[in-house]
Coordinates of C-alpha atoms in Angstrom, one line a residue:
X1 CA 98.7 23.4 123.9
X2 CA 95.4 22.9 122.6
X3 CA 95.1 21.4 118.6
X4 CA 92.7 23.4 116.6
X5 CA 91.7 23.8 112.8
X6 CA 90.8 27.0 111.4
X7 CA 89.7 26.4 107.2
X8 CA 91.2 22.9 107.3
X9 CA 94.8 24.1 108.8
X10 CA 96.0 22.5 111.9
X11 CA 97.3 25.2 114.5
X12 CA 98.5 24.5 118.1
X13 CA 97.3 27.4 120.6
X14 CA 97.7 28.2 124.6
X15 CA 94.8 27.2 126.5
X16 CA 92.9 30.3 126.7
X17 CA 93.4 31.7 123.5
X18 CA 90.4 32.8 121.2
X19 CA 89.4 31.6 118.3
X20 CA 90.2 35.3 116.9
X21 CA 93.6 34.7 118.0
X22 CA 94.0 30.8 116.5
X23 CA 92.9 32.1 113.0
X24 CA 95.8 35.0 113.3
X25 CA 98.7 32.5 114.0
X26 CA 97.7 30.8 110.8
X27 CA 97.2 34.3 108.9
X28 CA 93.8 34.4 108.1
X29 CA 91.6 37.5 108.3
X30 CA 88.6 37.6 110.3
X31 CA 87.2 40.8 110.2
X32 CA 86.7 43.4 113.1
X33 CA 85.3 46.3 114.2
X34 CA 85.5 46.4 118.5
X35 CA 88.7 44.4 118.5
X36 CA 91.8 45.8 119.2
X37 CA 94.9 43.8 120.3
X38 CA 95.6 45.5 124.1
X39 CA 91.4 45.1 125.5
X40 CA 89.5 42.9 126.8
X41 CA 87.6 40.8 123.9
X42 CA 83.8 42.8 123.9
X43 CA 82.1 40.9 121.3
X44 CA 79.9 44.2 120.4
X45 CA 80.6 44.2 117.0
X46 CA 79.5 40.7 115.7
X47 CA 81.0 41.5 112.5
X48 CA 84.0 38.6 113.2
X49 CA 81.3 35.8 114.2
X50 CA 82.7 32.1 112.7
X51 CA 81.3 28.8 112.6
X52 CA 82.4 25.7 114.8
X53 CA 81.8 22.4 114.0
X54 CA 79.0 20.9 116.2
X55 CA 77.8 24.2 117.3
X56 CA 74.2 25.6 116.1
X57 CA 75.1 29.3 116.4
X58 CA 77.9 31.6 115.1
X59 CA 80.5 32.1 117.3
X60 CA 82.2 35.8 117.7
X61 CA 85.9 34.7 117.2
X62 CA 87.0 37.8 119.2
X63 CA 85.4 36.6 122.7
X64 CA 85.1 32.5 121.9
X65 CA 87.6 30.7 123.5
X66 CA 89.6 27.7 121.6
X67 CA 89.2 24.2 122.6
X68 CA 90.7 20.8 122.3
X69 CA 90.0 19.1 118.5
X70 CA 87.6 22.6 117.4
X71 CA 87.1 23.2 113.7
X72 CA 86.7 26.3 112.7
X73 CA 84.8 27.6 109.3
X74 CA 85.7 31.8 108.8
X75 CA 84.0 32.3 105.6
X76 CA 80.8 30.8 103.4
X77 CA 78.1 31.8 102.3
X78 CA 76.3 31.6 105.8
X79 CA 78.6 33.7 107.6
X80 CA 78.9 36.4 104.7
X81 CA 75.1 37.0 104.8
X82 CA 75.3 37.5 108.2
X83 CA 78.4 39.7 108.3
X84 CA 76.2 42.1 105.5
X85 CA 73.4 41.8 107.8
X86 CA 75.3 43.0 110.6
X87 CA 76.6 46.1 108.4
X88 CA 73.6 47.4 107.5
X89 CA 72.6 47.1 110.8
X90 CA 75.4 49.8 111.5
X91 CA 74.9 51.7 108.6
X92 CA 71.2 52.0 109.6
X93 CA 72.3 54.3 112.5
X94 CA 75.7 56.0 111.2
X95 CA 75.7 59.2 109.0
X96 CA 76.7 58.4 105.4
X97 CA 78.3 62.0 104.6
X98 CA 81.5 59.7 104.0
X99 CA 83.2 62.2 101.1
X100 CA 83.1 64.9 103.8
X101 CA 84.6 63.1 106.3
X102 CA 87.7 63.5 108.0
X103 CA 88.2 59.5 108.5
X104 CA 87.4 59.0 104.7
X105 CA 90.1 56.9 103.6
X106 CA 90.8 55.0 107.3
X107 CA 87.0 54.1 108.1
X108 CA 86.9 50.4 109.3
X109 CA 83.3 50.3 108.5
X110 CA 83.4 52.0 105.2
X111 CA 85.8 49.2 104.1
X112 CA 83.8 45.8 105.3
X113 CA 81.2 47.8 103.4
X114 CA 82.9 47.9 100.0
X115 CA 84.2 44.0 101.4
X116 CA 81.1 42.7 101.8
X117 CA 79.1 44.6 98.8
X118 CA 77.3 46.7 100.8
X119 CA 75.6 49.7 99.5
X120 CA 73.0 51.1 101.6
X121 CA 70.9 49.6 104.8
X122 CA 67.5 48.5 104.0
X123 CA 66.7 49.1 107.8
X124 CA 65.6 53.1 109.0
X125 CA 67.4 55.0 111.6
X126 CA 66.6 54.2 114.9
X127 CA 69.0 56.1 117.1
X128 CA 67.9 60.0 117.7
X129 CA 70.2 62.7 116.6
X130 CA 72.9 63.8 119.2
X131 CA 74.6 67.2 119.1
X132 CA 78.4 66.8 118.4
X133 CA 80.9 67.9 120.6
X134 CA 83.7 70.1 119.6
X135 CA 84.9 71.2 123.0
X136 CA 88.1 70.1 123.0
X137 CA 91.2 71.8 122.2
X138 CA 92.2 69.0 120.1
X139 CA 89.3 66.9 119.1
X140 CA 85.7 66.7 117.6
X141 CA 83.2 63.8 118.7
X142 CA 80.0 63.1 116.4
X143 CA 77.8 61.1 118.3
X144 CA 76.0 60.2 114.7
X145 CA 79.2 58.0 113.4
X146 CA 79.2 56.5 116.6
X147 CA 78.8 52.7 116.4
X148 CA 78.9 51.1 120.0
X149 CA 82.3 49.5 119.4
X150 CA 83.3 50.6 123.1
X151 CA 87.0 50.7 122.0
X152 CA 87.2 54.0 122.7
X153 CA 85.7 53.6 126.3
X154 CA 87.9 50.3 126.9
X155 CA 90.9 52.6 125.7
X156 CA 90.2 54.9 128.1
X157 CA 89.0 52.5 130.8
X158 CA 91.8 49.9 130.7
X159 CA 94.7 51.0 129.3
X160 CA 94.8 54.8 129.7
X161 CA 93.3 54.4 133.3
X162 CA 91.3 57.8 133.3
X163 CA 87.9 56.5 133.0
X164 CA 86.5 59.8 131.6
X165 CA 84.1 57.3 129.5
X166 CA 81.3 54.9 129.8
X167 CA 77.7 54.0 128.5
X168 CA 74.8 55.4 129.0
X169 CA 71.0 54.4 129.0
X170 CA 69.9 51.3 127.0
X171 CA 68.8 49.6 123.9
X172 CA 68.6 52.5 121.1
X173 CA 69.4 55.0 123.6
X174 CA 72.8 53.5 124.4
X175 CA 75.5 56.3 123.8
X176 CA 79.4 56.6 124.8
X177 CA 79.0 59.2 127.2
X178 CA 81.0 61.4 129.7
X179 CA 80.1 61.4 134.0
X180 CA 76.7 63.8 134.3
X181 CA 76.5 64.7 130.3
X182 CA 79.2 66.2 130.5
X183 CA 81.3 67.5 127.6
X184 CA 85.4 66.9 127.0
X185 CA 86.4 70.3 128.3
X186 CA 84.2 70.2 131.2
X187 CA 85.5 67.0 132.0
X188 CA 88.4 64.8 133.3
X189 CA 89.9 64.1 129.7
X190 CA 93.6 64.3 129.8
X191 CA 93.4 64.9 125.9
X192 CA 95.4 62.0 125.4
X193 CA 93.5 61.2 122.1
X194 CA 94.1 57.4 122.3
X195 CA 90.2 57.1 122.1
X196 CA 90.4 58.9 119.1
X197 CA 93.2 56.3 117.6
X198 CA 90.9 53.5 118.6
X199 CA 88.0 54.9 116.8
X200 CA 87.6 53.1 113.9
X201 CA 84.9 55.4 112.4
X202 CA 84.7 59.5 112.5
X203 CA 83.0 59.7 115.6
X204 CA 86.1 60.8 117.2
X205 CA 88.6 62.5 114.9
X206 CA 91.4 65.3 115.8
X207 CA 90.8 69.1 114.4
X208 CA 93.5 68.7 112.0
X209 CA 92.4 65.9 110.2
X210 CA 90.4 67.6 108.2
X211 CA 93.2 69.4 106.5
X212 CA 94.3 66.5 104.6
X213 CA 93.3 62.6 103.9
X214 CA 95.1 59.5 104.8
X215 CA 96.6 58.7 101.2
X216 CA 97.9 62.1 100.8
X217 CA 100.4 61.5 103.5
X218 CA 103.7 59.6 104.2
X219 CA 104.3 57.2 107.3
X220 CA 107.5 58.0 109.1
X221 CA 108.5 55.8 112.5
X222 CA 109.9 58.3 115.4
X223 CA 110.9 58.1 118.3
X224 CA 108.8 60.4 120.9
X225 CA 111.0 63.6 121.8
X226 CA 109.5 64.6 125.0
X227 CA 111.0 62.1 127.5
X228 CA 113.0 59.2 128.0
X229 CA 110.0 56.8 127.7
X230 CA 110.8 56.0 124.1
X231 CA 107.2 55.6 122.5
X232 CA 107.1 54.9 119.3
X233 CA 104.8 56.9 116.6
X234 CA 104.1 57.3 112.9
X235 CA 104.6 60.9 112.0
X236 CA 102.0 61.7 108.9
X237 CA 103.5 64.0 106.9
X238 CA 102.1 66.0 103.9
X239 CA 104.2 67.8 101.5
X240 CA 107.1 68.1 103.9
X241 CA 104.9 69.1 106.8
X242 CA 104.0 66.6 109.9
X243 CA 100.6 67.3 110.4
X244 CA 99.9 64.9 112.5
X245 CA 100.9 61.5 114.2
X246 CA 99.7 58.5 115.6
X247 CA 101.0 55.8 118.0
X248 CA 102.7 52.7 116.8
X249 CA 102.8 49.7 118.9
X250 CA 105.7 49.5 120.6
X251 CA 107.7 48.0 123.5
X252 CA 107.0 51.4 125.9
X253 CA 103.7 52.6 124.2
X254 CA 100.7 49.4 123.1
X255 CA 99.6 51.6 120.8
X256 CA 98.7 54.9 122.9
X257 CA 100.8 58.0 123.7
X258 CA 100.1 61.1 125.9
X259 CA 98.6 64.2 124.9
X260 CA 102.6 65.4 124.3
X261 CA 102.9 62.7 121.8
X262 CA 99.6 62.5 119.8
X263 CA 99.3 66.6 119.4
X264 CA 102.3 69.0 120.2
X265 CA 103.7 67.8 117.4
X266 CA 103.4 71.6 116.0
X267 CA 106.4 73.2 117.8
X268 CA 108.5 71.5 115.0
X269 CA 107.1 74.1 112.7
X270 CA 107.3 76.9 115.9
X271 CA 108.8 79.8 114.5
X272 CA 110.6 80.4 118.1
X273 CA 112.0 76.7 118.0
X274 CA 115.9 76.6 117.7
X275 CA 117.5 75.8 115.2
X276 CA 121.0 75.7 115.7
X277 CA 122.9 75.2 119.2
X278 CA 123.4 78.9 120.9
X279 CA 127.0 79.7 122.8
X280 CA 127.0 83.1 124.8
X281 CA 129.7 85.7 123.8
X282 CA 129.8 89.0 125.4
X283 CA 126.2 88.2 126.8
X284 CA 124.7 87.7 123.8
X285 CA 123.5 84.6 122.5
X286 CA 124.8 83.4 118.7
X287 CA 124.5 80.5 116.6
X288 CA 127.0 77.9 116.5
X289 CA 127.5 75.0 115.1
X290 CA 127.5 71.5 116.6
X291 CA 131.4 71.2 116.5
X292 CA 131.8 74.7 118.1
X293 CA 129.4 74.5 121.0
X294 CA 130.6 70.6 121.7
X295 CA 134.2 72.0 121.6
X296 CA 132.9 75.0 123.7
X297 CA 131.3 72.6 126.7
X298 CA 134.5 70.5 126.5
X299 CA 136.8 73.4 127.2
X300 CA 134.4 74.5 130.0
X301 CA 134.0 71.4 131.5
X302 CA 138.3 70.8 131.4
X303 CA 138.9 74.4 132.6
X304 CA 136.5 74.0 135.9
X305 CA 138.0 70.9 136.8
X306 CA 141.7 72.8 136.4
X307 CA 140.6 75.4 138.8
X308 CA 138.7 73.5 141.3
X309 CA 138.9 69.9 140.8
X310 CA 136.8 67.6 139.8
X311 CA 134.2 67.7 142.9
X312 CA 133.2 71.0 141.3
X313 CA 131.8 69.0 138.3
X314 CA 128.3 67.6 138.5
X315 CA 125.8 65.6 136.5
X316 CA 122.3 65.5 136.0
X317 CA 120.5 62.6 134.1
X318 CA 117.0 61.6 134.4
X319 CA 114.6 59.0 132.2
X320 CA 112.4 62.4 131.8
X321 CA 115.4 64.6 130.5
X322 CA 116.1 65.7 126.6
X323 CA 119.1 64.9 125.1
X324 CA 120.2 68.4 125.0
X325 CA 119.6 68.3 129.5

């Protein structure tokens, strides 16, 4: 164990934990932007940079590894400049249409801006405009709100193991991109959407989004339905409505689900879906209730096993099947 001190706290970390990590054992904030708990530390962001005793430069907590007797500053006057520096940098090259936006209300950047008392970038636009892409069935990327995090790419690199997106060019050219300029319908996207939950700006947002903002809806945990996997999710619902849903970070699921999961959530609403369990009587299917049709499959299952024995009964279970299966 190494013995660190984070804003004058003593705190005792494995060897190889960051300095990101010693500061959240003692429950102190350090902001982020390209962090996220499951990737590989990127340091992209700069935004959680900290001071260490001894050193010259500011260290990006994220990335910086602990060491034996460090001390740790995560907020003065020092840092702060440089965190609003860093903002403005990001706000120099990100479209500010932030009423209008479908992450209004969720936008990582948009709150270290209020944070940090930043209004406006004092630096011009440097980036050129990119046309968005709204190819996908389920999904709209704006290149313009893009701001070089790489979660999404690390996302879909590391944990979702598709590899549908990297960088491309340099310098101000750098963009997330797909293979040959591709867009997402012409290309190996699953539709998964766990870039999109990484994003922590609107340059990757679902279609329905747009149909209703964050603090309009309720936060239910659920279970996934569609197999035996058991990710867990937040179902967002508005006025009684799921319209739409999010992973949690779960045993089965750090913090991704599959394109079942994050968007065919709409066959709850499905004016085909049952509603009521169905027994056949004189070839026609009618409803039943859960009594009757348990009552019905117990009789069944009794009466084959009184006409043929039990070897006539079989069983099918599988990780994969529904409850109903």
């Amino acid at each position: 164990m190494l013995n660190v001190i984070v804003d004058g706290q003593p705190v005792q970390v494995k060897k190889g934990s960051t300095i990101l990590q010693a500061c959240e054992k003692l429950g102190i904030e350090v902001p982020t932007l390209c962090y996220l708990k499951h990737l590989t530390p990127e340091g992209a962001c700069r935004i959680c940079a900290v001071e260490v005793k001894g050193v010259k430069n500011l260290q990006f907590s994220c990335a910086a590894l602990s060491s034996e007797g460090m001390e740790v500053t995560t907020i003065n006057e020092r840092i702060a400049a440089f965190r609003r520096i860093v903002i403005e940098l990001l706000l120099a090259n990100h479209d500010a249409d932030c009423f209008s936006c479908s992450a209004v209300g969720r936008c990582e950047l948009y709150k270290l801006a209020m944070d940090y008392g930043v209004e406006r970038s004092r630096f011009k636009r440097t980036k050129k405009a990119r046309p968005k892409d709204e190819s996908s069935e389920f999904f709209n990327y704006d290149p313009a709100k893009c701001i070089l995090c790489r979660r999404c790419v690390r996302t879909c690199n590391e944990i979702q193991s598709n590899r549908t997106l990297s960088l491309r060019d340099r310098g101000v050219r750098t963009s997330v991109s797909l293979p040959f300029g591709k867009v997402f319908s012409d290309s190996n996207c699953v539709s998964c959407g766990n870039c999109v939950s990484a994003c922590p700006t609107g340059a990757l947002t679902t279609k329905a989004s747009k149909h209703y903002r964050i603090w309009e809806v309720t936060r239910t945990r659920t279970t996934c339905p569609y197999c035996g996997v058991g990710c867990q999710m937040d179902l967002l619902v508005k006025d009684g409505k799921v319209v739409g849903v999010e992973p949690a970070d779960g045993e089965a699921n750090p913090g991704i689900l599959c394109v079942k999961g994050k968007f065919a959530y709409r066959f709850i609403g499905h004016p085909d879906r049952l509603k009521t369990p169905l027994i056949r009587k004189d070839g026609v299917l009618e409803p039943a209730t859960w009594d009757e049709t348990l009552n019905y499959v117990a009789d069944g299952i009794k009466r084959i096993k009184e006409e043929s024995g039990p070897d006539a009964i079989a069983g099918f279970a599988s990780a994969r099947a529904t409850n109903e299966d």
